[in-house]
Short mmCIF file of C-alpha atoms and ligand atoms in Angstrom, two decimals:
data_model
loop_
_atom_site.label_atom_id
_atom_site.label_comp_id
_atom_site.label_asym_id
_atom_site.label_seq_id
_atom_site.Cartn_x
_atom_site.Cartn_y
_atom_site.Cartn_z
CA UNK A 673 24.56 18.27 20.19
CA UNK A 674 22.84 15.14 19.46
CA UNK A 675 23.12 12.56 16.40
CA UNK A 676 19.45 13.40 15.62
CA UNK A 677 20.30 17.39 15.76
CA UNK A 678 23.64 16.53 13.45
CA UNK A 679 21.18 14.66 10.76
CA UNK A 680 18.92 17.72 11.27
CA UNK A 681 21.57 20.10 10.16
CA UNK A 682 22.83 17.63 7.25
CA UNK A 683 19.29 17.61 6.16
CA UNK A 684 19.04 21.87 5.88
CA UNK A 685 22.82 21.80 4.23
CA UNK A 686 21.91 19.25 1.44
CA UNK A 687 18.57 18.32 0.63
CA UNK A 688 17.32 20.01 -2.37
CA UNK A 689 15.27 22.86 -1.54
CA UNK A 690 12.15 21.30 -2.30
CA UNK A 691 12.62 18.71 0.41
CA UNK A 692 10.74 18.20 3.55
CA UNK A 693 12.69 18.76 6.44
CA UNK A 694 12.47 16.58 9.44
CA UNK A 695 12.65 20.08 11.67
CA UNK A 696 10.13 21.49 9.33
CA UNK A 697 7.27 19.00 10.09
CA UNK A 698 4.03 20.01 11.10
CA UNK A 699 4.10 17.79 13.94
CA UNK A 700 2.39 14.95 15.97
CA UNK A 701 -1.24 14.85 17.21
CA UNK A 702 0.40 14.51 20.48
CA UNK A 703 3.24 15.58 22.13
CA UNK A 704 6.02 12.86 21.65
CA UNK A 705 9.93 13.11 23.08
CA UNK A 706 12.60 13.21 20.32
CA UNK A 707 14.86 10.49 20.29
CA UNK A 708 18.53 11.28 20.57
CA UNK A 709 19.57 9.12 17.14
CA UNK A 710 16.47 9.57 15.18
CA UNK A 711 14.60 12.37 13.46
CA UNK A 712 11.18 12.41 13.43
CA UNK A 713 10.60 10.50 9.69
CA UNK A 714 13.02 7.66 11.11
CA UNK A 715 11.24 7.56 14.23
CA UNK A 716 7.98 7.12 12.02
CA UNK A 717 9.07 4.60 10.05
CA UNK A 718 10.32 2.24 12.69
CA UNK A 719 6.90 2.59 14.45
CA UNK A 720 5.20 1.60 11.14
CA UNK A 721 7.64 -1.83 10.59
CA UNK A 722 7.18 -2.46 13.88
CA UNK A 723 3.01 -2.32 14.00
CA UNK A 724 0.75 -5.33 13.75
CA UNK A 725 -1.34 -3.98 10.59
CA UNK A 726 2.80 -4.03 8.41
CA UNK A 727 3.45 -7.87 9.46
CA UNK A 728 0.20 -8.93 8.48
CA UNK A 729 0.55 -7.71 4.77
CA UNK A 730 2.52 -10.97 4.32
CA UNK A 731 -0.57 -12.64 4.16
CA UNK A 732 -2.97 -10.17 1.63
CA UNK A 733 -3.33 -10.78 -1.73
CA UNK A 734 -1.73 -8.20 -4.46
CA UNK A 735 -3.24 -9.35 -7.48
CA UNK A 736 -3.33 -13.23 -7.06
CA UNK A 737 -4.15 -15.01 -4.45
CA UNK A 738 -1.08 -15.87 -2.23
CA UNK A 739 -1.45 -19.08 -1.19
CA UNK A 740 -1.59 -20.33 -5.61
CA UNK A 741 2.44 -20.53 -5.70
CA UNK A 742 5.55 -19.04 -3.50
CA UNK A 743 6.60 -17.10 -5.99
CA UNK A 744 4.13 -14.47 -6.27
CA UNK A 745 3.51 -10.99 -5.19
CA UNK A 746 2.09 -10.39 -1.65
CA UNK A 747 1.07 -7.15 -0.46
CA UNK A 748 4.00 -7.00 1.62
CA UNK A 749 6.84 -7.71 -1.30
CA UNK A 750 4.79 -5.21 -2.82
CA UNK A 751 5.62 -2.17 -0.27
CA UNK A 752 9.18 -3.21 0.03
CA UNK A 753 9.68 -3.02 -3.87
CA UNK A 754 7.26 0.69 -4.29
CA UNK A 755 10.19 1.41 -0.97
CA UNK A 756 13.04 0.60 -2.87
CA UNK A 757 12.04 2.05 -5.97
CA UNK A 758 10.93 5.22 -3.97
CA UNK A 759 14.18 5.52 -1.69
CA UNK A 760 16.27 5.28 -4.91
CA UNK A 761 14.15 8.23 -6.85
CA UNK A 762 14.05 10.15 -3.33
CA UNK A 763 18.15 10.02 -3.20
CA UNK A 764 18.80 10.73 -6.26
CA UNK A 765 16.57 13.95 -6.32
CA UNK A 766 17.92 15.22 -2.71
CA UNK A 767 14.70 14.65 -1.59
CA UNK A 768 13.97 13.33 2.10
CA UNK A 769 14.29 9.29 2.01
CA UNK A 770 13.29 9.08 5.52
CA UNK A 771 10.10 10.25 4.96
CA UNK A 772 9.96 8.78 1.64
CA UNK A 773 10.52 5.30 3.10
CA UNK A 774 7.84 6.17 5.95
CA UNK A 775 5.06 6.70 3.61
CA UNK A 776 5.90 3.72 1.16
CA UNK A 777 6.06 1.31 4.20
CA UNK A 778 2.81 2.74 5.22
CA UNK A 779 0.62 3.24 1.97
CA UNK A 780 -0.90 0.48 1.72
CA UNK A 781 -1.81 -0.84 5.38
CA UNK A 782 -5.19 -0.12 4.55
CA UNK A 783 -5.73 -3.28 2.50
CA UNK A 784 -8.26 -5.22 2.73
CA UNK A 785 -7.48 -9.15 2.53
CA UNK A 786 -8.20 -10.91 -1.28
CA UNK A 787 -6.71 -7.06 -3.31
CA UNK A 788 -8.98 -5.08 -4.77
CA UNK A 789 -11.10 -7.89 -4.97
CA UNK A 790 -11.83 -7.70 -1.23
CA UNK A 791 -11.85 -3.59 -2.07
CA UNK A 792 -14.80 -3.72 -4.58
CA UNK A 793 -16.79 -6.03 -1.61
CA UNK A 794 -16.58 -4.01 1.40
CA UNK A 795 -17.03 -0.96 -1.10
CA UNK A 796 -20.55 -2.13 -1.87
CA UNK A 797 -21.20 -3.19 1.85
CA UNK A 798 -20.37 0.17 3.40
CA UNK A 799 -22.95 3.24 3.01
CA UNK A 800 -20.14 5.71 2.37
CA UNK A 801 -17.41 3.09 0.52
CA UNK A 802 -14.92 1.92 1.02
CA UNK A 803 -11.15 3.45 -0.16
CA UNK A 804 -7.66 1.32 1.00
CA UNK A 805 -5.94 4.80 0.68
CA UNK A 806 -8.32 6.50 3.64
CA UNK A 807 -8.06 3.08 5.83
CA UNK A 808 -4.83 3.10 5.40
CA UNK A 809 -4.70 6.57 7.28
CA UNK A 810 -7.13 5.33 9.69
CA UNK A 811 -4.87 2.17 10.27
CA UNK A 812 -2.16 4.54 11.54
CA UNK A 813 -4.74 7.27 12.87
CA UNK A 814 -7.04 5.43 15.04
CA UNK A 815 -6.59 1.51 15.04
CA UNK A 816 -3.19 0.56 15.10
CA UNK A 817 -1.41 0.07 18.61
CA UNK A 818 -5.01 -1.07 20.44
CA UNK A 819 -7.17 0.90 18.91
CA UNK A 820 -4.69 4.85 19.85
CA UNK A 821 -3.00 5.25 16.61
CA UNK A 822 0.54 5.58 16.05
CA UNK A 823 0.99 9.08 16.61
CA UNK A 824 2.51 9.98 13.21
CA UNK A 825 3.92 13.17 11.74
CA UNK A 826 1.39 15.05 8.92
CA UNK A 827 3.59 14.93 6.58
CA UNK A 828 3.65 11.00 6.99
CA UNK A 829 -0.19 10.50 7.23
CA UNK A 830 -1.06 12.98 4.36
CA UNK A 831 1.30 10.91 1.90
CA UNK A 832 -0.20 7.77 3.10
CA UNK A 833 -3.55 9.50 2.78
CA UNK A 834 -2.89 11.01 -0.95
CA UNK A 835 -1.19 7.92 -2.31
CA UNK A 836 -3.60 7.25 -5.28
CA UNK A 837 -3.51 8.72 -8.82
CA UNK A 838 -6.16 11.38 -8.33
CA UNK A 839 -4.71 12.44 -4.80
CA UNK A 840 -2.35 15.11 -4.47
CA UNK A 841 0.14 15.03 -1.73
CA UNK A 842 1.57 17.93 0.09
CA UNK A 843 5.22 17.07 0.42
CA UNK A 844 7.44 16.14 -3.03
CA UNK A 845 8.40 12.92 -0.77
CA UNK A 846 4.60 11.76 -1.41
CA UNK A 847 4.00 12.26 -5.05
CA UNK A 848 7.51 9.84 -4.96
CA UNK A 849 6.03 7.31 -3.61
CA UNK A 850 2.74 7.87 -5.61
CA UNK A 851 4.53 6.97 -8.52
CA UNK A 852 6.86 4.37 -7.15
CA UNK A 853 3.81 2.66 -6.60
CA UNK A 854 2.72 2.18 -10.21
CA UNK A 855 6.03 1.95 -11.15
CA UNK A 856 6.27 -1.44 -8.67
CA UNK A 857 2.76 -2.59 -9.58
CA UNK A 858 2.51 -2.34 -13.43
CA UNK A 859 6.14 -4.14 -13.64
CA UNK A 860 5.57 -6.97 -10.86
CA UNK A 861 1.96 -7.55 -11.73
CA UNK A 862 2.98 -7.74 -15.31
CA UNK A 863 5.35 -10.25 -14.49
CA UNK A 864 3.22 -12.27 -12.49
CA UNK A 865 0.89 -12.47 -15.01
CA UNK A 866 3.11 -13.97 -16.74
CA UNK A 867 4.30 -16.28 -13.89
CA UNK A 868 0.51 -17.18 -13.90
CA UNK A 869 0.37 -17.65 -17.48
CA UNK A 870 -2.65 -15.27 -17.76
CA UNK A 871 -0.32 -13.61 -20.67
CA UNK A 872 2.49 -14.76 -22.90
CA UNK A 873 5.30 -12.74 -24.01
CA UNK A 874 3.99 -12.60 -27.41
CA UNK A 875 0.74 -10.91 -25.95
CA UNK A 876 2.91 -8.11 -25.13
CA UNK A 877 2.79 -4.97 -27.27
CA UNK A 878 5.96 -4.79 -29.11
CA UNK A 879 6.29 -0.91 -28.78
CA UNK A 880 6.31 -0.99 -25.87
CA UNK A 881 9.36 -3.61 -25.24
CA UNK A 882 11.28 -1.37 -27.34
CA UNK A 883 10.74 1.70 -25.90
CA UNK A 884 10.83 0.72 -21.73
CA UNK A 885 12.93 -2.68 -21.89
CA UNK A 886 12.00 -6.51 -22.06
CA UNK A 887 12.31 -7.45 -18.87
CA UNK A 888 10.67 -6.19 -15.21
CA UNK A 889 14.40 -4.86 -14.32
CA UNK A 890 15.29 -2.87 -17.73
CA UNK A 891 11.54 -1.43 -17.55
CA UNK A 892 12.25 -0.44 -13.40
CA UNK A 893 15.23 1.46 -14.50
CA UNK A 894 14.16 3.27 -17.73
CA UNK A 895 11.02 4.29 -15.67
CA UNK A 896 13.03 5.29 -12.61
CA UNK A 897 16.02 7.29 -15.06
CA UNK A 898 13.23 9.18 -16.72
CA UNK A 899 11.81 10.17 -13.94
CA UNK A 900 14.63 11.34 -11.98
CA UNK A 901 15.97 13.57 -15.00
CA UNK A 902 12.56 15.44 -15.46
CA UNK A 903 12.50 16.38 -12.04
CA UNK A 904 15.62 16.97 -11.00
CA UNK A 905 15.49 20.36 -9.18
CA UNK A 906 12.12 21.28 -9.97
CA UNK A 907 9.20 21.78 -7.57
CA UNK A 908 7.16 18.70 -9.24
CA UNK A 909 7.76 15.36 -9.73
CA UNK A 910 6.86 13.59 -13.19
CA UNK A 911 8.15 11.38 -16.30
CA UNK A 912 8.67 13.53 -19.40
CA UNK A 913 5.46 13.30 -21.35
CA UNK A 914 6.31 10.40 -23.80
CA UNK A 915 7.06 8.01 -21.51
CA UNK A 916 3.91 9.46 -19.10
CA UNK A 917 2.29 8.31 -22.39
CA UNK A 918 3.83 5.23 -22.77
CA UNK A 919 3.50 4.39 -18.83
CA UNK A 920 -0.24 5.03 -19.06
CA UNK A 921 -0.52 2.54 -22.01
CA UNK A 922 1.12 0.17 -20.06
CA UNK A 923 -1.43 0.29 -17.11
CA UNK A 924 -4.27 0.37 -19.61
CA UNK A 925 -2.80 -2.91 -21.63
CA UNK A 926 -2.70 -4.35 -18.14
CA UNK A 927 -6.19 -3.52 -17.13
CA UNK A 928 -7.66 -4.55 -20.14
CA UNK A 929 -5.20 -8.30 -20.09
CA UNK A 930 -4.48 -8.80 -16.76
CA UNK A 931 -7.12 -6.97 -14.04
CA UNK A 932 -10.23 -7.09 -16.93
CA UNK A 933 -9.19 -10.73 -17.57
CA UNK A 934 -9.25 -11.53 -13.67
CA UNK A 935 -12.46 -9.76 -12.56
CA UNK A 936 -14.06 -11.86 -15.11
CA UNK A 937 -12.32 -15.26 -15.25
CA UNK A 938 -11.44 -15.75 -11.74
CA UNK A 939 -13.80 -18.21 -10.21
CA UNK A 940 -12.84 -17.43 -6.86
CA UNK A 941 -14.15 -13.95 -6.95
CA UNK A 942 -17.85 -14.39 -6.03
CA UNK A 943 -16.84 -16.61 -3.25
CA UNK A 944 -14.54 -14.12 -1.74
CA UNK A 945 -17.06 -11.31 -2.07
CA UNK A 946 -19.59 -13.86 -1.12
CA UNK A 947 -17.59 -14.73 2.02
CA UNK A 948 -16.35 -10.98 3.18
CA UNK A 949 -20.52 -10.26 2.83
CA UNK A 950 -21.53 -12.74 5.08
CA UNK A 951 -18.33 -11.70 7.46
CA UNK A 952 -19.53 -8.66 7.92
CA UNK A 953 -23.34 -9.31 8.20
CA UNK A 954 -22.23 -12.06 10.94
CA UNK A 955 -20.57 -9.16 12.98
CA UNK A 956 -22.96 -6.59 12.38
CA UNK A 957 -25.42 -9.11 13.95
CA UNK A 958 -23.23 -10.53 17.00
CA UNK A 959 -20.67 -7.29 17.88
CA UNK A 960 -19.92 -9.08 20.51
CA UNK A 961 -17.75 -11.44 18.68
CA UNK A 962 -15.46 -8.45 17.46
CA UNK A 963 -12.30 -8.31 19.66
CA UNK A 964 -12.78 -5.79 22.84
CA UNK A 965 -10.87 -3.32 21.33
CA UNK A 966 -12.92 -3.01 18.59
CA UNK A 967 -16.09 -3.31 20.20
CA UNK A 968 -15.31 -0.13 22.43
CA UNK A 969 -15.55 2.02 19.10
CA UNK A 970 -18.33 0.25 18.26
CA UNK A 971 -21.12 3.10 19.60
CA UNK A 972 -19.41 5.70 17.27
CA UNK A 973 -20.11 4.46 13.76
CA UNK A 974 -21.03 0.18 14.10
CA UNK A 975 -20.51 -0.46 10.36
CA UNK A 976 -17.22 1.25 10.19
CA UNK A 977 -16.24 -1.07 12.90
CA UNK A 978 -17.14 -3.91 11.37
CA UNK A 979 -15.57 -2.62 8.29
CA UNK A 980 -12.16 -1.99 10.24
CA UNK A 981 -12.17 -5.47 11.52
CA UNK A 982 -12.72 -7.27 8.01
CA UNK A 983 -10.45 -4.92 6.16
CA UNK A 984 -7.80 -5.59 8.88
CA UNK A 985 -7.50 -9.27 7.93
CA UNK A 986 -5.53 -11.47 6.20
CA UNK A 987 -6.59 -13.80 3.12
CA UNK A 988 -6.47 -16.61 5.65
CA UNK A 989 -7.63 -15.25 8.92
CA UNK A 990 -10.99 -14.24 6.48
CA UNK A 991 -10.84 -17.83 5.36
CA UNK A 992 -10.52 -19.23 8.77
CA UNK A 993 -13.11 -17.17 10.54
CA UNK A 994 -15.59 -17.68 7.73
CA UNK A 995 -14.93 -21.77 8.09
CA UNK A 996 -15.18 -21.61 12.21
CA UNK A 997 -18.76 -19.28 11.71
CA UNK A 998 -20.31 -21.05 9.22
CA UNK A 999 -19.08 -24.55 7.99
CA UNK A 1000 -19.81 -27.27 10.37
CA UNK A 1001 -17.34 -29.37 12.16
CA UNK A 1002 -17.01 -33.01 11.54
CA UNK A 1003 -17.17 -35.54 14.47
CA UNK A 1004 -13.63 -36.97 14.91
MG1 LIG B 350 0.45 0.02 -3.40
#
């Protein structure tokens, strides 16, 4: 027997019953030999830290714009906090972390450079919009590893897939990370809006101290507690309904402060969506400039192309190719 078939028997002898089971998966788009140490989630997740589209997340925006200080929130702290938060709730519930982890390092691939900023500009520029959740799935689908896709399990793609609020994923092991990831976001973008001194403490509804915690760590762990004793051995995953409550005013004080306060105060937004425009009408114009991988999808759908290739880039590759197309060079 191999290691992998010894973790596939620990998995059916004590996961919780509601738990997706490596064996159980509904399999790869194509075929794909097992590996003697790891099951099939495992396998997943290495090929997803190990991709292109996961190293550049070091250099996309969360909520502010990465290169302002060193001590703020990329996209890629992001997925290794809404990981950790998600591997802990997954463990403690019996539920697969394997797959768990998979999804969490995969969810948000997807991202555009510049956050949702960058979201809201290629959502206006493409005929059908534009959603990080669905590129995300195409990142692993169709782009990644030259342009064939990393070959992942269903189970892995659909969490990836169904990772936003109004999505509804088919394996307990998604709706984890579903909720990981506002867990993550409304604590660390909370905090580095404070960091940013778009808030101050006092802002901060008092209530709501009380009843989560004061800091980003107490808030982590009453969120993460609650959670885990509502849905421990039940078929659904969810905080009992005071703190839902409580969570939801949260997100909504942080829209209205924080995102509300951005979208309308940040100067640099109308150059970024100014910038991504012209981006993308550049490469509509000359697809020859796209990189040859991308320009043999081109004859399928041209503006999703072109969409791929912007969304695929980080805040400063956008910034660099923007400044090489259309800023002149000085004479040295
Ligand atoms: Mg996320």
């Amino acid at each position: 027997m191999t290691i992998r078939e010894h973790k596939e028997q620990r998995e059916q002898a004590y996961l919780s019953p509601y738990a997706a089971k490596s064996i159980n998966s509904a399999g790869r788009k194509l075929p794909s030999e097992k590996c003697d140490l790891r099951t099939e989630y495992q396998k997943d997740r290495d090929r997803i830290t190990h991709c292109k589209a996961f190293r550049r997340l070091k250099h996309k925006t969360q909520v502010f714009i990465s290169p302002e200080g060193d001590h703020y929130r990329t996209r890629l702290t992001h997925t290794l906090e809404v990981a950790q938060i998600a591997r802990t709730i997954a463990s403690a519930l019996s539920l697969n972390e394997d797959l768990t982890e998979a999804i969490a390092l995969g969810h948000d691939m997807g991202h555009t450079p510049f956050g949702h900023t960058g979201e809201d500009a290629l959502d206006t520029l493409l005929p059908g919009g534009f959603r990080h959740n669905e590129q995300s799935a195409r990142v692993v689908e169709h782009l990644e590893n030259e342009g064939r896709g990393l070959n992942l399990t269903a189970e892995v793609i659909d969490g990836i897939l169904n990772h936003r609020t109004s999505c509804n994923p088919s394996t307990l092991e998604g709706h984890v990370v579903r909720i990981s990831d506002k867990i993550a976001y409304t604590n660390h973008d909370l905090d580095d809006a404070l960091r940013a001194k778009i808030l101050s403490s006092a802002d901060f509804p008092e209530y709501i101290n009380e009843t989560l915690g004061k800091t980003p760590s107490q808030r982590i762990d009453f969120m993460v507690k609650n959670l885990v004793e509502n849905s421990l051995n039940k078929p659904e995953i969810s905080f009992s309904l005071d703190v839902a409550k409580i969570t939801n005013e949260l997100r909504l004080f942080l829209t209205e402060n924080v995102y509300a306060n951005m979208l309308l105060h940040h100067r640099e937004r109308n150059k970024i969506q100014t910038m991504l425009r012209l981006l993308f009408e550049y490469y509509s114009e000359n697809p020859q400039k796209l990189p040859p991988e991308l320009t043999a999808r081109m004859d399928n759908n041209p503006t999703q192309t072109v969409a791929d290739y912007i969304a695929g880039m980080t805040d400063r590759f956008a910034m660099n190719s923007f400044s090489d197309i259309f800023i002149p060079e000085a004479w040295n």
